[in-house]
Coordinates of C-alpha atoms in Angstrom, one line a residue:
Chain N
X1 CA -8.5 7.1 -14.2
X2 CA -11.4 5.1 -15.4
X3 CA -13.8 6.2 -18.2
X4 CA -17.9 6.3 -17.5
X5 CA -17.7 3.1 -19.8
X6 CA -15.0 0.7 -18.3
X7 CA -16.7 1.7 -15.1
X8 CA -20.4 0.6 -16.0
X9 CA -19.1 -2.5 -17.9
X10 CA -17.9 -3.7 -14.4
X11 CA -20.5 -2.6 -12.5
X12 CA -22.8 -4.2 -15.2
X13 CA -20.8 -6.7 -17.4
X14 CA -22.6 -8.3 -20.1
X15 CA -23.0 -11.5 -20.9
X16 CA -21.2 -12.9 -17.6
X17 CA -21.9 -16.7 -17.2
X18 CA -20.5 -19.7 -18.6
X19 CA -22.7 -21.8 -21.2
X20 CA -23.6 -26.0 -20.9
X21 CA -22.1 -28.0 -23.8
X22 CA -20.3 -25.3 -25.2
X23 CA -18.5 -25.6 -28.7
X24 CA -15.6 -23.7 -28.1
X25 CA -13.6 -22.7 -24.8
X26 CA -10.8 -20.2 -24.2
X27 CA -8.1 -19.3 -21.0
X28 CA -5.8 -16.9 -20.9
X29 CA -3.6 -15.4 -18.6
X30 CA -2.8 -16.5 -15.1
X31 CA -3.2 -15.8 -11.6
X32 CA -0.1 -15.0 -11.3
X33 CA -0.2 -12.3 -12.9
X34 CA -3.7 -11.2 -11.6
X35 CA -5.5 -11.9 -14.9
X36 CA -7.3 -15.1 -15.9
X37 CA -10.1 -14.6 -18.7
X38 CA -12.2 -17.7 -19.9
X39 CA -14.5 -17.4 -22.7
X40 CA -17.4 -19.8 -23.4
X41 CA -19.2 -20.1 -27.5
X42 CA -21.8 -21.5 -29.2
X43 CA -21.4 -21.4 -32.4
X44 CA -24.6 -22.3 -35.2
X45 CA -24.2 -22.2 -38.7
X46 CA -20.6 -20.1 -38.3
X47 CA -21.8 -17.5 -36.4
X48 CA -21.3 -17.0 -32.6
X49 CA -24.8 -17.3 -31.3
X50 CA -24.4 -16.8 -27.8
X51 CA -21.0 -15.7 -25.5
X52 CA -20.5 -16.1 -21.9
X53 CA -17.3 -15.5 -19.9
X54 CA -15.7 -15.4 -16.5
X55 CA -12.6 -12.9 -15.3
X56 CA -10.2 -13.0 -12.3
X57 CA -8.7 -10.0 -12.3
X58 CA -9.2 -6.1 -12.0
X59 CA -11.7 -3.6 -13.6
X60 CA -10.6 -3.2 -16.4
X61 CA -10.0 -7.0 -17.1
X62 CA -13.9 -7.4 -16.6
X63 CA -14.5 -4.4 -18.2
X64 CA -12.9 -5.4 -21.3
X65 CA -14.2 -9.2 -20.8
X66 CA -17.9 -7.8 -21.1
X67 CA -17.2 -5.6 -24.1
X68 CA -15.2 -8.1 -26.0
X69 CA -18.3 -10.1 -26.1
X70 CA -20.7 -8.2 -26.8
X71 CA -18.6 -6.8 -29.7
X72 CA -18.5 -10.6 -31.1
X73 CA -22.0 -12.0 -30.3
X74 CA -23.5 -12.3 -33.2
X75 CA -21.0 -11.9 -35.3
X76 CA -19.9 -14.4 -37.4
X77 CA -16.2 -16.9 -36.9
X78 CA -14.0 -14.9 -39.5
X79 CA -15.7 -11.1 -38.1
X80 CA -15.2 -12.4 -34.6
X81 CA -11.5 -13.4 -35.2
X82 CA -11.3 -9.6 -37.2
X83 CA -11.5 -8.1 -33.4
X84 CA -8.5 -6.0 -32.7
X85 CA -7.8 -5.1 -28.4
X86 CA -7.5 -1.5 -29.9
X87 CA -11.5 -2.1 -31.3
X88 CA -12.0 -3.0 -27.4
X89 CA -10.6 -0.4 -25.9
X90 CA -12.4 2.3 -27.8
X91 CA -15.4 1.0 -28.0
X92 CA -14.6 1.8 -23.9
X93 CA -13.6 5.1 -24.9
X94 CA -10.3 4.2 -23.7
X95 CA -8.1 2.6 -21.1
X96 CA -5.1 4.0 -19.2
X97 CA -2.2 2.8 -20.2
X98 CA -1.0 0.4 -18.2
X99 CA -4.3 -1.3 -18.4
X100 CA -3.7 -1.6 -22.3
X101 CA -3.0 -5.7 -21.4
X102 CA -6.3 -6.2 -20.4
X103 CA -8.0 -5.4 -23.9
X104 CA -5.0 -7.3 -25.0
X105 CA -5.8 -10.8 -22.9
X106 CA -9.7 -9.9 -24.4
X107 CA -8.7 -10.4 -27.7
X108 CA -6.7 -13.4 -27.2
X109 CA -9.5 -14.9 -24.9
X110 CA -12.0 -14.7 -28.0
X111 CA -9.6 -16.3 -30.6
X112 CA -8.3 -19.1 -28.2
X113 CA -12.2 -20.2 -27.9
X114 CA -12.4 -19.6 -32.0
X115 CA -9.3 -21.7 -31.8
X116 CA -10.8 -24.4 -29.6
X117 CA -13.9 -24.7 -32.0
X118 CA -12.4 -24.9 -34.9
X119 CA -9.9 -28.0 -33.7
X120 CA -13.5 -29.6 -31.8
X121 CA -14.9 -29.2 -35.6
X122 CA -11.4 -30.8 -37.2
X123 CA -11.6 -33.7 -35.0
X124 CA -15.6 -34.2 -35.3
X125 CA -14.8 -34.3 -39.4
X126 CA -12.6 -36.6 -39.3
Chain M
X1 CA -26.1 11.9 0.1
X2 CA -24.6 8.8 -0.4
X3 CA -22.5 7.4 2.4
X4 CA -18.7 8.1 2.4
X5 CA -16.5 6.3 4.5
X6 CA -12.8 6.7 4.5
X7 CA -10.3 3.5 5.8
X8 CA -7.2 4.9 4.0
X9 CA -5.6 6.7 7.4
X10 CA -2.4 4.9 6.7
X11 CA -2.7 6.3 3.3
X12 CA -2.6 9.9 4.6
X13 CA -5.1 11.2 7.0
X14 CA -6.7 14.9 7.3
X15 CA -5.6 17.7 9.1
X16 CA -7.0 18.4 12.9
X17 CA -8.6 21.4 13.4
X18 CA -6.4 22.6 16.1
X19 CA -3.8 21.9 13.5
X20 CA -4.6 24.0 11.1
X21 CA -5.9 26.2 13.6
X22 CA -2.3 26.7 14.7
X23 CA -0.9 26.7 11.4
X24 CA -2.7 29.5 9.7
X25 CA -1.3 32.3 11.2
X26 CA 1.9 31.3 9.3
X27 CA 0.6 31.7 6.1
X28 CA -0.4 35.1 6.1
X29 CA 0.7 37.0 9.1
X30 CA 3.6 35.3 10.8
X31 CA 5.6 34.6 7.2
X32 CA 8.6 35.7 8.4
X33 CA 11.6 33.7 7.4
X34 CA 13.3 31.9 10.5
X35 CA 16.5 33.1 9.4
X36 CA 16.1 36.8 9.4
X37 CA 17.4 38.3 12.0
X38 CA 14.0 41.2 12.2
X39 CA 11.2 40.7 14.6
X40 CA 9.2 38.7 11.7
X41 CA 12.2 36.2 11.5
X42 CA 12.3 36.4 15.1
X43 CA 8.4 35.4 15.1
X44 CA 9.0 32.2 12.8
X45 CA 12.4 30.9 14.9
X46 CA 10.4 30.9 17.8
X47 CA 7.4 28.5 16.4
X48 CA 10.0 26.2 15.2
X49 CA 11.8 26.1 17.9
X50 CA 8.6 25.4 20.0
X51 CA 8.0 22.9 16.8
X52 CA 11.4 21.0 17.6
X53 CA 10.4 21.0 21.7
X54 CA 7.3 19.3 20.6
X55 CA 8.6 17.0 18.4
X56 CA 11.5 16.1 21.0
X57 CA 9.2 15.3 23.8
X58 CA 6.9 13.3 21.9
X59 CA 9.8 10.6 21.0
X60 CA 11.9 11.7 24.4
X61 CA 15.0 12.9 22.2
X62 CA 16.7 16.3 22.9
X63 CA 15.4 19.3 20.3
X64 CA 19.0 19.3 18.9
X65 CA 18.3 15.4 17.9
X66 CA 15.1 16.3 15.7
X67 CA 15.6 17.8 12.0
X68 CA 12.8 18.7 9.4
X69 CA 12.6 17.7 6.4
X70 CA 10.1 17.1 3.5
X71 CA 8.4 13.9 4.8
X72 CA 8.9 10.9 5.5
X73 CA 10.6 9.4 2.6
X74 CA 13.6 12.7 2.5
X75 CA 14.0 11.3 6.2
X76 CA 14.6 7.4 4.8
X77 CA 16.5 8.3 1.8
X78 CA 19.1 11.4 4.1
X79 CA 19.1 8.8 6.9
X80 CA 20.4 5.8 4.6
X81 CA 22.6 7.3 2.0
X82 CA 24.1 10.0 4.4
X83 CA 25.1 7.5 7.2
X84 CA 26.6 5.6 4.3
X85 CA 28.3 8.2 3.2
X86 CA 29.6 9.5 6.1
X87 CA 31.0 6.1 7.3
X88 CA 32.3 4.3 4.5
X89 CA 36.2 3.8 5.3
X90 CA 34.6 1.8 8.6
X91 CA 32.5 -0.6 6.6
X92 CA 29.9 -1.0 3.1
X93 CA 27.5 -3.3 4.6
X94 CA 23.6 -2.3 5.7
X95 CA 21.0 -4.2 6.5
X96 CA 17.6 -3.9 6.2
X97 CA 14.4 -6.0 6.0
X98 CA 12.6 -7.6 3.0
X99 CA 9.4 -5.6 4.0
X100 CA 10.7 -2.0 4.0
X101 CA 8.6 1.0 2.4
X102 CA 10.3 1.5 -0.9
X103 CA 11.7 4.6 0.8
X104 CA 14.2 2.5 2.1
X105 CA 14.5 -0.6 -0.2
X106 CA 14.9 2.0 -3.1
X107 CA 17.9 4.0 -1.1
X108 CA 19.5 0.7 -0.5
X109 CA 19.2 -0.9 -4.0
X110 CA 21.3 2.5 -5.1
X111 CA 23.8 2.5 -2.8
X112 CA 24.3 -1.4 -4.0
X113 CA 24.9 0.0 -6.9
X114 CA 27.9 2.8 -5.6
X115 CA 29.2 -0.5 -4.1
X116 CA 27.4 -0.8 -0.8
X117 CA 26.6 -4.8 0.3
X118 CA 23.2 -5.1 1.6
X119 CA 21.4 -8.2 3.2
X120 CA 17.8 -8.4 3.2
X121 CA 16.4 -9.5 6.2
X122 CA 13.2 -12.5 5.3
X123 CA 10.5 -12.4 7.6
X124 CA 8.2 -14.6 9.2
X125 CA 4.5 -15.4 8.3
X126 CA 3.2 -12.2 10.5
X127 CA 6.0 -10.0 8.8
X128 CA 8.5 -10.1 11.8
X129 CA 12.0 -9.9 11.2
X130 CA 13.7 -12.4 13.5
X131 CA 16.4 -10.1 16.1
X132 CA 19.0 -13.2 15.8
X133 CA 18.8 -12.6 11.8
X134 CA 19.9 -9.1 12.8
X135 CA 22.8 -9.9 14.8
X136 CA 24.3 -13.5 12.9
X137 CA 23.8 -10.3 10.0
X138 CA 26.3 -8.7 11.6
X139 CA 30.0 -8.3 10.4
X140 CA 33.0 -6.0 11.0
X141 CA 32.3 -3.8 7.6
X142 CA 28.6 -3.4 8.8
X143 CA 27.8 0.1 9.3
X144 CA 23.8 0.5 9.3
X145 CA 20.9 -1.6 10.5
X146 CA 17.7 -0.2 8.6
X147 CA 14.4 -2.0 10.4
X148 CA 10.8 -0.1 10.2
X149 CA 9.2 0.2 13.5
X150 CA 5.8 -1.1 12.4
X151 CA 4.9 -2.2 8.9
X152 CA 3.1 0.3 6.5
X153 CA 0.7 -2.6 4.9
X154 CA 0.3 -5.5 7.2
X155 CA 0.9 -3.2 10.4
X156 CA 3.3 -5.5 11.8
X157 CA 5.1 -3.9 14.7
X158 CA 8.7 -5.0 14.7
X159 CA 10.8 -5.5 18.4
X160 CA 12.3 -2.5 17.8
X161 CA 14.0 -2.9 21.3
X162 CA 15.5 -6.1 21.0
X163 CA 17.2 -4.9 17.7
X164 CA 18.3 -1.2 18.6
X165 CA 20.5 -3.4 21.8
X166 CA 21.7 -5.9 19.3
X167 CA 22.9 -2.6 16.9
X168 CA 24.2 -1.0 19.9
X169 CA 26.2 -4.0 21.3
X170 CA 28.1 -4.4 18.3
X171 CA 28.3 -0.2 17.6
X172 CA 26.6 -0.4 14.2
X173 CA 23.4 2.2 14.0
X174 CA 20.1 1.4 13.9
X175 CA 17.6 3.6 11.9
X176 CA 13.7 3.0 12.2
X177 CA 11.2 3.8 9.6
X178 CA 8.7 4.9 12.4
X179 CA 6.3 6.8 9.7
X180 CA 3.3 4.6 10.5
X181 CA 4.2 4.7 14.0
X182 CA 4.9 7.7 15.3
X183 CA 1.6 9.1 16.7
X184 CA 0.2 5.9 16.9
X185 CA 2.5 3.7 19.3
X186 CA 4.5 5.0 22.2
X187 CA 8.4 5.7 20.8
X188 CA 11.5 6.3 23.4
X189 CA 14.2 6.5 21.4
X190 CA 16.8 6.6 24.2
X191 CA 15.0 3.3 25.9
X192 CA 14.5 1.7 22.3
X193 CA 18.8 2.5 21.1
X194 CA 17.4 3.9 18.3
X195 CA 20.2 6.3 16.5
X196 CA 17.9 7.6 13.1
X197 CA 14.5 7.8 13.1
X198 CA 12.1 8.5 10.4
X199 CA 8.6 10.5 10.8
X200 CA 5.6 11.8 8.3
X201 CA 3.6 14.9 9.9
X202 CA 0.6 13.4 7.6
X203 CA 0.6 9.8 8.9
X204 CA -0.6 11.9 12.2
X205 CA -3.4 14.5 11.1
X206 CA -0.7 16.7 10.4
X207 CA -0.2 18.4 6.9
X208 CA 1.5 16.7 4.0
X209 CA 5.1 17.1 2.6
X210 CA 6.5 17.9 6.1
X211 CA 8.8 15.2 8.2
X212 CA 11.3 15.0 10.4
X213 CA 14.6 12.9 11.0
X214 CA 15.2 12.2 14.8
X215 CA 19.4 11.7 14.6
X216 CA 21.5 10.6 18.1
X217 CA 23.8 13.1 18.8
X218 CA 27.4 11.8 18.2
X219 CA 25.6 9.9 14.7
X220 CA 27.8 10.4 12.3
X221 CA 25.9 11.7 9.4
X222 CA 25.9 13.7 5.8
X223 CA 23.9 16.6 4.9
X224 CA 21.6 15.8 2.4
X225 CA 20.6 18.4 1.0
X226 CA 23.6 21.4 0.2
X227 CA 22.9 25.1 -0.1
X228 CA 22.4 26.5 3.3
X229 CA 22.2 26.5 7.2
X230 CA 19.0 26.0 8.1
X231 CA 18.3 23.1 10.7
X232 CA 22.1 23.2 12.2
X233 CA 23.9 23.3 8.5
X234 CA 22.1 19.8 7.7
X235 CA 19.5 20.1 5.6
X236 CA 19.5 23.3 3.1
X237 CA 16.0 25.3 2.5
X238 CA 13.9 27.7 3.9
X239 CA 12.0 26.0 6.6
X240 CA 8.1 24.4 5.9
X241 CA 6.9 26.9 8.2
X242 CA 3.2 26.5 8.4
X243 CA 4.3 22.5 8.1
X244 CA 6.7 22.6 10.7
X245 CA 4.1 24.6 13.3
X246 CA 1.6 21.9 12.2
X247 CA 3.8 18.8 12.9
X248 CA 4.7 20.1 16.4
X249 CA 1.4 20.5 17.1
X250 CA 0.5 17.2 15.7
X251 CA 2.8 14.9 17.8
X252 CA 1.8 16.6 20.4
X253 CA -1.9 16.3 20.4
X254 CA -1.6 12.4 19.3
X255 CA 0.4 11.4 22.1
X256 CA -1.7 13.5 24.4
X257 CA -4.7 10.8 24.1
X258 CA -2.6 8.0 23.0
X259 CA -3.8 5.3 24.8
X260 CA -7.5 6.0 25.0
X261 CA -7.5 6.5 21.0
X262 CA -5.5 3.6 20.5
X263 CA -8.4 1.2 22.6
X264 CA -11.2 2.5 20.5
X265 CA -9.4 2.0 17.4
X266 CA -8.4 -1.5 18.3
X267 CA -11.9 -2.5 19.1
X268 CA -13.0 -1.2 16.2
X269 CA -10.7 -3.2 14.0
X270 CA -11.2 -6.3 15.8
X271 CA -14.9 -6.7 16.0
X272 CA -14.0 -5.3 11.7
X273 CA -12.0 -8.3 11.2
X274 CA -14.1 -10.6 13.4
X275 CA -16.9 -9.2 11.3
X276 CA -15.1 -9.7 8.1
X277 CA -14.0 -13.6 8.7
X278 CA -17.2 -14.2 10.0
X279 CA -19.6 -13.2 6.8
X280 CA -16.9 -14.4 4.8
X281 CA -15.3 -17.6 3.6
X282 CA -12.0 -18.0 2.7
X283 CA -10.4 -15.2 3.9
X284 CA -7.0 -14.9 5.8
X285 CA -5.8 -12.2 8.0
X286 CA -2.3 -10.9 6.9
X287 CA 0.3 -9.5 9.5
X288 CA 0.6 -10.3 13.0
X289 CA -3.1 -11.5 14.9
X290 CA -1.9 -9.2 18.2
X291 CA 1.5 -7.1 17.5
X292 CA 0.1 -4.4 14.9
X293 CA -1.0 -0.6 14.4
X294 CA -4.4 -0.4 16.3
X295 CA -5.8 1.1 13.1
X296 CA -4.8 -1.9 10.3
X297 CA -6.8 -4.2 8.7
X298 CA -5.1 -6.4 5.9
X299 CA -7.0 -9.3 4.6
X300 CA -6.8 -11.7 1.3
X301 CA -10.0 -13.0 0.0
X302 CA -9.1 -15.6 -2.3
X303 CA -10.5 -16.3 -6.0
X304 CA -10.4 -12.4 -6.8
X305 CA -8.5 -9.2 -7.2
X306 CA -8.3 -6.3 -5.2
X307 CA -8.7 -3.4 -7.4
X308 CA -11.7 -4.2 -8.3
X309 CA -12.6 -4.9 -4.9
X310 CA -11.7 -1.3 -4.0
X311 CA -13.4 0.0 -7.6
X312 CA -16.5 -1.4 -6.3
X313 CA -16.0 -0.3 -2.5
X314 CA -15.3 3.1 -3.8
X315 CA -19.1 2.7 -5.4
X316 CA -20.4 2.2 -2.8
X317 CA -18.4 5.7 -1.1
X318 CA -15.6 3.4 1.2
X319 CA -12.2 4.7 0.4
X320 CA -9.8 1.6 1.1
X321 CA -6.5 0.0 -0.1
X322 CA -5.1 -3.2 -1.7
X323 CA -1.6 -4.6 -2.6
X324 CA -2.9 -5.9 -5.8
X325 CA -0.4 -5.8 -8.5
X326 CA -3.1 -3.6 -10.3
X327 CA -3.1 -0.9 -7.7
X328 CA 1.2 -1.4 -7.5
X329 CA 1.3 -0.3 -10.9
X330 CA 3.8 -2.9 -11.7
X331 CA 3.4 -6.7 -12.7
X332 CA 3.7 -8.0 -9.4
X333 CA 1.8 -7.7 -5.9
X334 CA 3.3 -6.1 -3.0
X335 CA 6.8 -7.3 -2.1
X336 CA 5.1 -7.7 2.2
X337 CA 2.5 -9.8 0.7
X338 CA 4.9 -11.9 -1.2
X339 CA 7.8 -11.8 1.8
X340 CA 5.5 -13.3 4.5
X341 CA 5.0 -16.4 2.1
X342 CA 1.3 -15.5 0.5
X343 CA 1.2 -16.6 -3.5
X344 CA 0.7 -14.2 -6.0
X345 CA -3.2 -15.3 -6.3
X346 CA -3.9 -14.2 -2.9
X347 CA -1.4 -11.5 -2.5
X348 CA -3.7 -10.2 -5.7
X349 CA -6.6 -10.4 -3.7
X350 CA -5.7 -8.5 -0.7
X351 CA -7.7 -5.4 0.9
X352 CA -6.3 -3.0 3.6
X353 CA -8.3 -1.1 5.6
X354 CA -6.8 1.3 8.0
X355 CA -9.1 3.1 10.3
X356 CA -8.4 5.9 12.3
X357 CA -10.1 8.7 14.6
X358 CA -13.1 9.9 12.5
X359 CA -14.2 6.2 12.6
X360 CA -17.1 5.4 13.6
X361 CA -19.2 2.0 14.7
X362 CA -21.5 2.7 12.2
X363 CA -18.4 2.6 9.6
X364 CA -18.0 -0.8 10.7
X365 CA -21.3 -1.9 10.3
X366 CA -21.3 0.0 6.8
X367 CA -18.5 -2.0 5.9
X368 CA -20.0 -5.4 7.3
X369 CA -23.1 -5.0 5.3
X370 CA -21.5 -4.6 1.8
X371 CA -18.5 -6.1 1.7
X372 CA -19.9 -9.6 1.7
X373 CA -21.9 -8.7 -1.2
X374 CA -19.3 -7.3 -3.2
X375 CA -17.0 -10.5 -2.6
X376 CA -19.7 -12.6 -3.8
X377 CA -20.5 -10.8 -6.9
X378 CA -16.9 -10.5 -7.7
X379 CA -16.1 -14.3 -7.2
X380 CA -19.6 -15.2 -9.3
X381 CA -17.9 -13.4 -11.7
X382 CA -14.1 -15.7 -10.9
X383 CA -13.3 -19.0 -12.8
X384 CA -11.1 -19.7 -10.2
X385 CA -14.1 -20.0 -7.6
X386 CA -16.2 -21.8 -10.0
X387 CA -13.2 -24.4 -10.1
X388 CA -13.1 -24.2 -6.5
X389 CA -16.8 -24.4 -6.0
X390 CA -16.4 -27.9 -8.8
X391 CA -18.6 -26.8 -11.1
X392 CA -19.1 -28.5 -14.1
X393 CA -15.6 -27.2 -16.3
X394 CA -15.9 -27.8 -19.6
X395 CA -13.1 -27.6 -22.0

């Protein structure tokens, strides 16, 4: 059902955890549907210098969280915002059709975290 | 080689050696069509007759009350549609429960579209149907009550005899989906007032793709498959000869050593449940503590999701199943777990381990050794667990 890459990122997820005093946090999904992703960002000079995640969900939810964080780590905010769910799924050598929503969730979680960072910057600049 | 432990016997069983041996000649040597008049046909007919006798004996039925089918789902479909259509002049009301297998639930939903009315009875926290609720739901339009014998997910065994008595008193047909029960608990269709009963061979060490429907003498029911005189004009299609032979042998074997094998199974199951509850926090047992199938353990682990649990167990060679949405192929978790009052979140974290004849105490030890670490790993990844522990919540 899952590719080897999905299984690798599920069994050995990259960037699991939390960041103390993060610059941005995004949480998407809900427990009712069985998926929650939470992303923590550390940002310096407009660049994601650290990223961590915590996920409640199935194998694909955990693997897409792991892959999405890998794909944007070290990238600028603008580069990270250009991340698509398809890019996440492709990097995992594909997902079963019923699991594509997990990759959507991963994209949304990263964008929500960046959104949170930006709104905090706005508050600071005022 | 890596250790492999099968604890998904409710999904399917292996075929027992004795069953296999009895089936084999019917593929290659005794391949006649039971409907043929020649010696090949007569030989095949004799085998079908023997299987029918064995099946009838196991249920305390007569041979002319047993009809072989293509499996449990077909038997359920036939029982419900066949009885509904044959009795629609009498009424259009059917009573069932909210925790039936989809073969029953979806068939009832289909009949609703055809103009039948269906009452879906609730169950209590253990998954039990209250016979009083059945009684209250009966109207002068009620033609059929369909309540499963034992639940496939949580293993709860229903008060079938009481429900049967109520149905008989009111002159309403009683069907029970006994796919999970046959071969695992004693069944007496006469004593339990059962009119229709579905069973499936691959749940009791017989082959897949073959089942039976018990139809009490005198019950009005339409055929489901038309086109041949097989099964006394009630189920067309050339008989699955090796399959039927296997079913007959398997059901006979299952009831030969029932008590002994059940007490061994129940002891392993209880040790498994107790061990999990002792080693892991925030776990609940789903289903009835006592009135449950001897091999069934169903537990919910808070803060984690069932499919992730299954994949992790699979990596350790352990085969199990779950009622989470991700394993059901829909967005909602199991209707059974929701019906017993679990929240979506808890239902997503369910794990079903069903034990069978090949399991050993070492298998139980292995699961107890591996499972706590898996649950801990997934919980440490879960934002819900972090919230629960009251870790600093940075927003």
